Amino acid sequence: MRPSTRVRTSFTIYSASHETSAAAIDSRPAASCPRHVPFPELRTSPPWTRTTEGPGRPPNPFCFQALASALPDRQAKTPPPAAVKPAPVPVPARKKVLAKKGAAAAMGGSKDAGKQEDVHRLRILDNCYMQYRFLNAHAEAAAIAKKDVAEKTIYGLSERIANMQKYVAQKKAELECLKRMEKVHFVVDSQANTGEVKLALNSAMEIMKQLSPCVDKLSRKIYLLGLIDYLAMKVGETEDVASELSNVVSDEQVLLQECADLLHQAHDIQAMEDSLKSQVMQLTKNKT
């Protein structure tokens, strides 16, 4: 018994890769080919419900789920397979060739779809990896910026703390100095009468004011006496220098007299030498 046209229509809609082979098989009328029997496994089960897509290739659940979600009504309208399969009838060679071509086309389409799906998944993974790298780099840059800001703030706080420590140490030293001054004043006030000390100081100041003109005169006299002593010292020094000069002059006169004597002696020696030379010349002439 030949299956209805509804099953063939659903087959051609479900699998675009088997459309050519199915149309070629079903295009001829039943009268021209009384032994025409379609493939029940291709007509009764849609492509996404089969266990294999070809020899040695596993199913592709992603493509099957997409097709199932896109065509739910067609899958629901598909009639259940026949309970009893007809006896195998030999199919003509032309129909076998067309069926093989359709199966090869379906296998090639499924392979291309699987490759495209793998490429798409690889692209998605690559995009995810790049996003993760970008997020990690962004987080690292943000962490470095936060670290720099924290280091700057810590450095500023350390400088402020150091300045505060110096200021506190200075104030502590001033406080210690004031405490010691207070102790000194307390000891002095307890041992001496401030009124008597003030009177003594006032009287001393008045005496100094009264003696100030005398002090000025005395200071002038002292200054003049100092100048006189200085001049006397200079006069003594000049006398010493003058005596030394007189000694030097007398020494020079003695030396000049000695030089004159030596010059006379040299003149006499020169005259004697000239006379000797003349005598030698006469002797040499007499010998010749």
Coordinates of C-alpha atoms in Angstrom, one line a residue:
M1 CA 0.0 0.0 0.0
R2 CA 1.4 3.4 -1.0
P3 CA 1.6 6.1 1.7
S4 CA -0.4 9.3 1.4
T5 CA 0.7 12.5 -0.2
R6 CA 0.7 14.3 3.2
V7 CA 3.7 12.2 4.4
R8 CA 5.7 13.2 1.3
T9 CA 4.8 16.8 1.7
S10 CA 6.1 16.8 5.3
F11 CA 9.3 15.1 4.1
T12 CA 10.0 17.7 1.5
I13 CA 9.5 20.5 3.9
Y14 CA 11.6 19.0 6.8
S15 CA 14.7 18.1 4.8
A16 CA 15.9 20.6 2.2
S17 CA 18.8 18.3 1.3
H18 CA 16.5 15.4 0.4
E19 CA 14.1 17.4 -1.7
T20 CA 15.7 16.6 -5.0
S21 CA 15.7 12.9 -4.5
A22 CA 12.2 12.8 -3.0
A23 CA 10.8 14.9 -5.9
A24 CA 12.5 12.7 -8.5
I25 CA 11.1 9.6 -6.9
D26 CA 7.6 10.8 -6.4
S27 CA 7.3 12.8 -9.7
R28 CA 6.1 9.8 -11.7
P29 CA 2.5 8.6 -11.4
A30 CA 1.7 5.3 -9.8
A31 CA 0.2 3.9 -12.9
S32 CA 3.5 4.2 -14.9
C33 CA 5.4 2.3 -12.2
P34 CA 3.1 -0.2 -10.4
R35 CA 6.0 -1.5 -8.2
H36 CA 7.0 2.0 -7.0
V37 CA 7.4 1.8 -3.2
P38 CA 8.9 4.8 -1.3
F39 CA 11.4 4.4 1.6
P40 CA 9.3 4.2 4.7
E41 CA 12.2 5.1 7.0
L42 CA 12.7 8.4 5.2
R43 CA 9.0 9.3 5.0
T44 CA 7.9 8.3 8.4
S45 CA 10.7 9.8 10.6
P46 CA 11.9 13.4 10.3
P47 CA 15.6 14.2 10.0
W48 CA 16.1 15.4 13.6
T49 CA 14.7 12.1 15.0
R50 CA 17.1 9.7 13.3
T51 CA 20.0 8.2 15.1
T52 CA 22.5 8.6 12.3
E53 CA 23.0 11.1 9.5
G54 CA 25.3 8.8 7.5
P55 CA 27.8 6.1 7.8
G56 CA 29.9 6.7 10.9
R57 CA 28.7 10.3 11.7
P58 CA 26.9 11.0 15.0
P59 CA 23.7 13.1 15.1
N60 CA 23.8 16.9 15.5
P61 CA 21.4 17.7 18.3
F62 CA 21.8 21.5 18.0
C63 CA 20.5 21.5 14.4
F64 CA 17.8 19.0 15.2
Q65 CA 16.6 21.1 18.1
A66 CA 16.5 24.2 15.9
L67 CA 14.5 22.4 13.2
A68 CA 12.2 21.0 15.8
S69 CA 11.6 24.4 17.4
A70 CA 11.0 26.0 13.9
L71 CA 8.6 23.3 12.7
P72 CA 6.6 22.0 15.6
D73 CA 3.3 21.8 13.8
R74 CA 4.7 19.7 10.9
Q75 CA 6.2 17.2 13.3
A76 CA 2.8 16.9 15.2
K77 CA 0.9 16.3 11.9
T78 CA 3.3 13.5 10.9
P79 CA 1.3 10.2 11.0
P80 CA 2.8 7.3 12.9
P81 CA 4.7 4.7 10.9
A82 CA 3.0 1.7 9.4
A83 CA 2.7 -1.3 11.7
V84 CA 3.5 -3.7 8.9
K85 CA 6.1 -2.9 6.3
P86 CA 5.5 -4.1 2.8
A87 CA 7.7 -6.7 1.3
P88 CA 10.9 -5.4 -0.3
V89 CA 10.4 -4.9 -4.0
P90 CA 13.4 -4.3 -6.3
V91 CA 13.7 -0.7 -7.3
P92 CA 14.9 0.4 -10.7
A93 CA 18.5 1.5 -11.2
R94 CA 17.6 5.1 -11.9
K95 CA 15.6 5.5 -8.7
K96 CA 18.5 3.9 -6.7
V97 CA 21.0 6.4 -8.2
L98 CA 18.6 9.3 -7.3
A99 CA 18.2 8.0 -3.8
K100 CA 22.0 7.7 -3.3
K101 CA 22.5 11.2 -4.6
G102 CA 19.8 12.5 -2.2
A103 CA 21.5 10.7 0.7
A104 CA 24.9 12.1 -0.3
A105 CA 23.5 15.6 -0.5
A106 CA 21.9 15.2 2.9
M107 CA 25.1 14.0 4.4
G108 CA 27.1 16.9 2.8
G109 CA 24.5 19.4 4.1
S110 CA 24.7 18.0 7.6
K111 CA 28.5 18.1 7.4
D112 CA 28.5 21.7 6.3
A113 CA 26.0 22.6 9.0
G114 CA 28.2 20.8 11.6
K115 CA 31.2 22.7 10.4
Q116 CA 29.4 26.0 10.5
E117 CA 28.1 25.3 14.0
D118 CA 31.7 24.4 15.1
V119 CA 33.0 27.7 13.6
H120 CA 30.2 29.6 15.3
R121 CA 31.0 28.0 18.6
L122 CA 34.7 28.7 18.2
R123 CA 33.9 32.3 17.5
I124 CA 31.7 32.6 20.5
L125 CA 34.4 31.0 22.7
D126 CA 37.0 33.4 21.2
N127 CA 34.8 36.4 21.9
C128 CA 34.3 35.2 25.5
Y129 CA 38.0 34.7 25.9
M130 CA 38.7 38.3 24.5
Q131 CA 36.0 39.7 26.9
Y132 CA 37.6 37.9 29.8
R133 CA 41.0 39.3 28.8
F134 CA 39.6 42.7 28.5
L135 CA 37.8 42.5 31.8
N136 CA 41.0 41.2 33.5
A137 CA 43.1 44.0 32.0
H138 CA 40.5 46.6 33.0
A139 CA 40.4 45.2 36.5
E140 CA 44.2 45.1 36.7
A141 CA 44.5 48.7 35.5
A142 CA 41.8 49.8 38.0
A143 CA 43.7 47.9 40.8
I144 CA 47.0 49.6 39.8
A145 CA 45.3 53.0 39.8
K146 CA 43.8 52.4 43.2
K147 CA 47.1 51.2 44.5
D148 CA 48.8 54.4 43.2
V149 CA 46.1 56.5 44.9
A150 CA 46.5 54.6 48.1
E151 CA 50.3 54.9 48.1
K152 CA 50.0 58.7 47.5
T153 CA 47.5 59.1 50.3
I154 CA 49.6 57.0 52.6
Y155 CA 52.7 59.0 51.8
G156 CA 50.8 62.3 52.4
L157 CA 49.5 61.0 55.7
S158 CA 53.0 59.9 56.7
E159 CA 54.4 63.3 55.9
R160 CA 51.6 64.9 58.0
I161 CA 52.3 62.6 60.9
A162 CA 56.0 63.4 60.8
N163 CA 55.3 67.1 60.8
M164 CA 52.9 66.7 63.7
Q165 CA 55.5 64.7 65.6
K166 CA 58.1 67.5 65.1
Y167 CA 55.5 70.1 66.2
V168 CA 54.6 68.1 69.3
A169 CA 58.3 67.6 70.2
Q170 CA 58.9 71.4 69.8
K171 CA 56.0 72.2 72.0
K172 CA 57.1 69.7 74.6
A173 CA 60.5 71.4 74.7
E174 CA 58.9 74.8 75.1
L175 CA 56.7 73.5 77.8
E176 CA 59.7 72.0 79.7
C177 CA 61.5 75.3 79.4
L178 CA 58.6 77.2 80.8
K179 CA 58.2 74.8 83.7
R180 CA 61.9 75.2 84.6
M181 CA 61.6 79.0 84.4
E182 CA 58.6 78.8 86.7
K183 CA 60.6 76.7 89.1
V184 CA 63.5 79.2 89.1
H185 CA 61.1 82.1 89.7
F186 CA 59.5 80.2 92.5
V187 CA 62.8 79.5 94.2
V188 CA 64.1 83.1 93.8
D189 CA 60.9 84.6 95.0
S190 CA 60.8 82.3 98.1
Q191 CA 64.5 83.1 99.0
A192 CA 64.7 86.9 98.3
N193 CA 62.4 89.9 98.7
T194 CA 61.5 91.4 95.4
G195 CA 60.9 94.8 96.8
E196 CA 64.4 95.2 98.2
V197 CA 65.8 93.9 94.9
K198 CA 63.9 96.5 93.0
L199 CA 65.0 99.3 95.2
A200 CA 68.6 98.3 94.9
L201 CA 68.4 98.1 91.1
N202 CA 66.7 101.6 91.0
S203 CA 69.4 103.1 93.1
A204 CA 72.1 101.5 91.0
M205 CA 70.5 102.9 87.9
E206 CA 70.4 106.4 89.3
I207 CA 74.0 106.3 90.3
M208 CA 74.9 105.2 86.8
K209 CA 73.0 108.1 85.4
Q210 CA 74.8 110.6 87.6
L211 CA 78.2 109.1 86.8
S212 CA 77.6 109.0 83.1
P213 CA 79.2 112.4 82.3
C214 CA 82.2 111.5 84.4
V215 CA 82.4 108.2 82.7
D216 CA 82.3 110.0 79.3
K217 CA 85.2 112.2 80.3
L218 CA 87.2 109.3 81.7
S219 CA 86.6 107.4 78.5
R220 CA 87.9 110.3 76.4
K221 CA 90.9 110.6 78.6
I222 CA 91.5 106.9 78.4
Y223 CA 91.2 107.1 74.6
L224 CA 93.8 110.0 74.5
L225 CA 96.2 108.2 76.8
G226 CA 95.9 105.2 74.5
L227 CA 96.8 107.4 71.5
I228 CA 99.8 108.9 73.3
D229 CA 101.1 105.5 74.2
Y230 CA 100.6 104.4 70.6
L231 CA 102.5 107.4 69.4
A232 CA 105.3 106.9 71.9
M233 CA 105.6 103.3 70.7
K234 CA 105.8 104.4 67.1
V235 CA 108.5 107.0 68.0
G236 CA 110.6 104.3 69.7
E237 CA 110.2 102.2 66.6
T238 CA 111.3 105.0 64.3
E239 CA 114.4 105.7 66.6
D240 CA 115.4 102.0 66.3
V241 CA 115.0 102.2 62.5
A242 CA 117.0 105.4 62.3
S243 CA 119.9 103.9 64.4
E244 CA 119.8 100.8 62.1
L245 CA 120.0 103.1 59.1
S246 CA 123.0 105.0 60.5
N247 CA 124.8 101.7 61.0
V248 CA 124.0 100.6 57.5
V249 CA 125.3 103.9 56.1
S250 CA 128.6 103.5 58.0
D251 CA 128.9 100.0 56.7
E252 CA 128.3 101.1 53.2
Q253 CA 131.0 103.8 53.5
V254 CA 133.5 101.2 54.7
L255 CA 132.6 99.0 51.8
L256 CA 132.9 101.8 49.3
Q257 CA 136.4 102.6 50.6
E258 CA 137.4 99.0 50.3
C259 CA 136.0 98.9 46.7
A260 CA 138.1 102.0 45.9
D261 CA 141.2 100.3 47.2
L262 CA 140.5 97.3 45.2
L263 CA 140.0 99.3 42.0
H264 CA 143.4 101.0 42.5
Q265 CA 145.0 97.6 43.0
A266 CA 143.3 96.4 39.8
H267 CA 144.5 99.4 37.9
D268 CA 148.1 98.8 39.1
I269 CA 147.8 95.2 38.1
Q270 CA 146.5 96.2 34.7
A271 CA 149.5 98.5 34.2
M272 CA 151.9 95.8 35.2
E273 CA 150.3 93.4 32.8
D274 CA 150.6 95.9 30.0
S275 CA 154.3 96.5 30.7
L276 CA 154.9 92.8 30.9
K277 CA 153.2 92.3 27.5
S278 CA 155.4 95.0 26.0
Q279 CA 158.5 93.4 27.3
V280 CA 157.5 90.0 26.0
M281 CA 156.8 91.5 22.6
Q282 CA 160.3 93.2 22.6
L283 CA 162.0 89.9 23.6
T284 CA 160.2 88.1 20.8
K285 CA 161.4 90.7 18.3
N286 CA 164.9 90.5 19.5
K287 CA 165.0 86.8 19.2
T288 CA 163.7 87.0 15.6

